[in-house]
Each structure stands twice: as structure tokens, then as C-alpha cells.
């Protein structure tokens, strides 16, 4: 792929270390103001575009992210493919704290979000094929990088996307587990579907930062999550630096 790679930073990744910044600007568009500027620069010798999903500083909750504006801005800036970084909870026992997952499926439990570009002023109704929500080439490149670096990961998984900003109840997690979800987070949709509508190949690099509700003794604390993010984001940065030169 010769064009720019867009990276969407989630919780814990408001800035991309090592990015040699060449341009930074807000790209307002028909869908409003994006969460942050689009930062253009070079990472490990390759041109990339970076956008912080929750703003910089981290201040926009998952249900208030302007996903449409974010993805539109990245495409307008020249992105030809997208990799999203997501902090998630682990449902399946294999998804322990600090583990990575490159999901191949998702289930959307969100509601009330602006979830499509095909909404008004249409000449005809448009439906996208979304049977496989993630781009397989991008997925396999992420997987190969983690194999090469010896990073514990799962090459498959179903990402259950909840509304937030609260965490889930134990009963909700039991339902999601019965539905086949392996990880749970709040930002996977409508981001993936919007990327498909824009014709942008899209993959997710998910870091498990806590056991899902009811999967561990005691409450889930932000202090515990932040500790995992602190160490895990170093691995995220290493994966991304290698990924952009392989894709």
C-alpha cells in the first residue's frame, strides 16, 4: 500500500510516540468537528495520519465521539486504510489482562449514535456488505507483526460494542458471552461500519485492560486499567511501527 495509513488512537493513546510531525490541523467537514486534529507525519519512515478518538487530552466519552467527522477527516487528509486501537475488557478466559486481540467479528449493542453516512439527501438507498467487518489483509499484517515480536495475542475474536460510558453489569457480560463475544468495549461501532461506507480498509488492535464484569473478584478500578495501559501502550507503539512498514 503506497498511500497514508490512518491510526485512530483510543484510551491511553492520545499521542503517537516517535511521530515526526509535518502538519497538524482540524479538518471540519459536513459532519461537524472531529475529536482532535489530524496529525500528519512520518513514523518509522512511513507517512501516517493520527487522530485521537477521545480528544487530546482524553475528554470525550465513547457515546459522544463524532465518529462520522473523525473518519471523514482522516479520509479527507489522505488516509487509504485505517487501524484503530481499542482498550477492551476480556470476556473469554483466553483474553487475560495485557493480552491483545485482532478481532474478526463484532456485535453492536450501541444505540442512538450517528451510525451512517447514507441518511439524508439520497438518490437511492445504500446498503453495505458487512458480513466481514474487518479487512483481512490488515488483520493478518497485525497478527504477523505480533508473532514476530513474541507478543501474546489472539488472531480471532468477536468484539461486543456497548454504549457506555458506564461499564457493564455482570448479567450483561453473561448475555454477551452467550452471544459469542470474546471482548467488550465501547468504541468499535459505528467506526468500523463508517470506514466500510467510505471504502477504507479497517482493522482493530485491541488491548485487554481489565477482566469484564463478573470475571474477576472485586470491582474494576481505573487505577488497575491505567496500570495496564501504561505498559501495554509501549507494545502498541512497537506493533504500529512495524505494521506500517509491512502493510
Coordinates of C-alpha atoms in Angstrom, one line a residue:
X1 CA 0.0 0.0 0.0
X2 CA 1.6 3.2 -1.2
X3 CA -0.8 5.8 0.5
X4 CA -1.0 7.1 4.0
X5 CA -2.1 4.8 6.9
X6 CA -4.6 6.3 9.3
X7 CA -4.2 5.4 13.0
X8 CA -7.1 6.0 15.4
X9 CA -5.8 6.2 19.0
X10 CA -8.1 5.1 21.8
X11 CA -7.9 5.3 25.5
X12 CA -4.2 5.5 26.5
X13 CA -3.1 6.6 23.1
X14 CA -3.8 10.3 22.7
X15 CA -0.4 10.9 21.1
X16 CA 1.8 8.7 18.9
X17 CA 5.3 8.5 20.1
X18 CA 8.0 8.8 17.5
X19 CA 5.8 10.6 15.0
X20 CA 7.9 13.2 13.1
X21 CA 5.1 15.8 12.8
X22 CA 4.9 17.7 9.5
X23 CA 1.4 19.0 9.7
X24 CA -1.4 19.3 12.2
X25 CA -4.9 20.7 11.6
X26 CA -8.6 20.4 12.4
X27 CA -10.5 19.2 9.4
X28 CA -14.0 20.4 9.8
X29 CA -16.4 18.7 7.4
X30 CA -20.1 18.2 6.7
X31 CA -20.4 16.1 9.8
X32 CA -19.0 18.6 12.3
X33 CA -15.8 18.9 14.3
X34 CA -13.6 15.8 14.8
X35 CA -12.4 14.7 18.2
X36 CA -9.0 16.1 17.6
X37 CA -6.6 17.5 15.0
X38 CA -5.3 15.1 12.3
X39 CA -1.6 14.9 12.9
X40 CA 0.4 14.1 9.7
X41 CA 4.0 12.9 9.9
X42 CA 6.4 10.1 9.5
X43 CA 6.6 7.1 11.7
X44 CA 9.5 4.6 11.2
X45 CA 10.0 6.2 7.8
X46 CA 6.4 5.9 6.6
X47 CA 3.8 8.6 6.2
X48 CA 0.9 8.2 8.7
X49 CA -2.1 10.2 9.9
X50 CA -3.1 10.1 13.5
X51 CA -6.3 11.1 15.2
X52 CA -7.1 10.8 19.0
X53 CA -10.6 9.3 19.2
X54 CA -11.4 10.8 22.6
X55 CA -9.6 14.1 22.1
X56 CA -6.3 15.3 23.4
X57 CA -6.5 15.4 26.4
X58 CA -8.8 12.4 26.7
X59 CA -12.2 14.1 27.4
X60 CA -14.8 12.8 25.0
X61 CA -16.8 9.8 26.3
X62 CA -17.5 6.9 23.8
X63 CA -21.1 7.7 23.2
X64 CA -20.3 11.4 22.3
X65 CA -17.5 10.7 19.9
X66 CA -18.2 12.2 16.5
X67 CA -17.3 9.0 14.6
X68 CA -18.5 10.3 11.3
X69 CA -16.4 13.5 11.5
X70 CA -13.4 11.6 12.6
X71 CA -13.4 9.1 9.7
X72 CA -14.3 11.8 7.2
X73 CA -11.4 13.9 8.4
X74 CA -8.9 11.0 8.0
X75 CA -10.1 10.2 4.5
X76 CA -10.0 13.9 3.6
X77 CA -6.4 14.1 4.8
X78 CA -5.4 11.2 2.5
X79 CA -5.8 8.0 4.6
X80 CA -6.2 4.9 2.4
X81 CA -6.6 2.4 5.3
X82 CA -7.2 2.6 9.0
X83 CA -6.0 0.8 12.1
X84 CA -8.0 1.5 15.3
X85 CA -6.5 1.0 18.7
X86 CA -9.1 0.0 21.4
X87 CA -8.9 -0.7 25.1
X88 CA -11.3 -3.5 25.9
X89 CA -12.4 -5.9 28.7
X90 CA -11.8 -9.6 28.5
X91 CA -14.8 -12.0 28.4
X92 CA -13.3 -15.2 27.1
X93 CA -10.7 -16.8 29.5
X94 CA -8.1 -16.5 26.8
X95 CA -8.4 -12.7 26.9
X96 CA -6.4 -12.0 30.0
X97 CA -5.2 -8.6 31.2
X98 CA -2.4 -7.4 28.9
X99 CA -3.5 -9.8 26.1
X100 CA -4.0 -8.5 22.5
X101 CA -6.8 -9.4 20.2
X102 CA -7.2 -8.7 16.5
X103 CA -11.0 -9.3 16.2
X104 CA -12.6 -10.7 13.1
X105 CA -16.2 -10.2 14.1
X106 CA -18.3 -7.8 16.2
X107 CA -21.8 -7.4 17.7
X108 CA -23.2 -4.0 18.1
X109 CA -25.1 -3.2 21.3
X110 CA -25.0 0.5 20.9
X111 CA -27.9 2.8 20.3
X112 CA -28.6 6.4 19.3
X113 CA -25.2 7.0 17.6
X114 CA -24.9 8.7 14.2
X115 CA -24.1 5.4 12.5
X116 CA -24.2 6.0 8.8
X117 CA -23.3 8.5 6.1
X118 CA -26.2 7.2 4.0
X119 CA -29.0 9.0 5.8
X120 CA -30.4 12.1 4.0
X121 CA -30.4 13.7 0.6
X122 CA -30.1 10.2 -1.0
X123 CA -30.7 9.4 -4.7
X124 CA -31.2 5.8 -3.7
X125 CA -31.0 3.7 -0.5
X126 CA -27.5 2.3 0.0
X127 CA -26.6 -0.9 1.9
X128 CA -23.1 -2.1 2.5
X129 CA -21.9 -5.7 2.8
X130 CA -20.7 -6.0 6.4
X131 CA -20.5 -9.8 6.8
X132 CA -16.8 -9.5 7.5
X133 CA -16.4 -6.2 9.3
X134 CA -12.6 -6.1 9.3
X135 CA -10.1 -6.1 6.5
X136 CA -8.4 -9.4 6.3
X137 CA -5.1 -8.1 4.8
X138 CA -4.7 -5.6 7.6
X139 CA -5.7 -8.1 10.2
X140 CA -3.1 -10.6 9.0
X141 CA -0.4 -8.0 8.9
X142 CA -1.1 -7.1 12.6
X143 CA -1.1 -10.8 13.5
X144 CA 2.2 -11.4 11.7
X145 CA 3.9 -8.5 13.5
X146 CA 2.8 -9.7 16.9
X147 CA 4.0 -13.3 16.1
X148 CA 7.4 -11.9 15.0
X149 CA 7.7 -9.8 18.2
X150 CA 6.5 -12.6 20.5
X151 CA 3.5 -10.6 21.8
X152 CA 0.7 -12.7 23.3
X153 CA -2.4 -12.3 21.1
X154 CA -5.5 -13.9 19.7
X155 CA -5.8 -13.9 15.9
X156 CA -9.6 -14.1 16.1
X157 CA -12.4 -12.8 18.4
X158 CA -15.8 -11.2 18.5
X159 CA -15.9 -7.7 19.8
X160 CA -19.1 -6.8 21.6
X161 CA -19.6 -3.0 21.5
X162 CA -21.6 -1.4 24.3
X163 CA -23.0 2.1 24.8
X164 CA -21.0 3.3 27.8
X165 CA -19.8 5.4 29.4
X166 CA -20.6 3.1 32.3
X167 CA -19.1 -0.3 32.5
X168 CA -21.3 -3.3 32.0
X169 CA -23.2 -5.4 34.6
X170 CA -22.2 -9.0 35.3
X171 CA -25.5 -10.1 33.8
X172 CA -24.9 -8.1 30.6
X173 CA -21.5 -9.8 30.3
X174 CA -23.1 -13.2 30.7
X175 CA -25.5 -12.4 27.9
X176 CA -22.7 -11.2 25.7
X177 CA -20.7 -14.3 26.4
X178 CA -23.7 -16.4 25.4
X179 CA -23.9 -14.3 22.2
X180 CA -20.4 -15.3 21.4
X181 CA -18.5 -12.2 22.4
X182 CA -14.8 -12.6 23.4
X183 CA -14.0 -9.0 24.3
X184 CA -16.1 -5.9 25.2
X185 CA -15.6 -2.2 24.5
X186 CA -17.4 1.0 23.7
X187 CA -15.9 2.4 20.5
X188 CA -15.8 -0.3 17.9
X189 CA -19.1 0.9 16.3
X190 CA -20.1 2.7 14.3
X191 CA -16.5 3.3 13.5
X192 CA -16.0 0.0 11.6
X193 CA -19.2 0.4 9.6
X194 CA -18.4 4.0 8.7
X195 CA -15.0 3.0 7.4
X196 CA -16.7 0.4 5.2
X197 CA -19.1 3.1 3.9
X198 CA -16.1 5.3 3.0
X199 CA -14.3 2.4 1.2
X200 CA -11.5 2.4 3.8
X201 CA -10.0 -0.9 4.8
X202 CA -10.1 -1.1 8.6
X203 CA -8.7 -3.3 11.3
X204 CA -8.8 -3.2 15.1
X205 CA -5.9 -3.7 17.5
X206 CA -7.5 -4.4 20.9
X207 CA -5.6 -4.4 24.2
X208 CA -7.4 -6.2 27.1
X209 CA -7.0 -3.8 30.1
X210 CA -9.4 -5.5 32.6
X211 CA -11.5 -8.6 33.1
X212 CA -15.1 -7.9 32.1
X213 CA -17.7 -7.5 34.9
X214 CA -18.1 -10.7 36.9
X215 CA -14.9 -12.2 35.5
X216 CA -12.7 -11.3 38.5
X217 CA -13.1 -10.9 42.2
X218 CA -13.7 -7.3 43.3
X219 CA -14.6 -4.2 41.4
X220 CA -13.0 -2.9 38.2
X221 CA -10.9 0.2 39.1
X222 CA -9.5 2.9 36.8
X223 CA -6.2 2.6 38.6
X224 CA -5.8 -1.0 37.5
X225 CA -6.8 -0.2 34.0
X226 CA -4.4 2.7 33.8
X227 CA -1.5 0.5 35.0
X228 CA -2.2 -2.0 32.1
X229 CA -2.5 0.9 29.6
X230 CA 0.9 2.3 30.8
X231 CA 2.7 -0.9 30.0
X232 CA 0.6 -2.1 27.1
X233 CA 0.9 1.1 25.0
X234 CA 4.6 0.5 24.7
X235 CA 3.8 -2.7 22.9
X236 CA 1.1 -1.0 20.8
X237 CA 3.6 1.6 19.6
X238 CA 6.1 -1.2 18.7
X239 CA 3.4 -3.1 16.8
X240 CA 2.2 0.0 14.9
X241 CA 5.8 1.0 13.9
X242 CA 6.4 -2.5 12.4
X243 CA 2.9 -2.7 10.9
X244 CA 3.1 0.4 8.8
X245 CA 6.2 -0.9 7.0
X246 CA 4.7 -4.3 6.4
X247 CA 1.3 -3.4 5.1

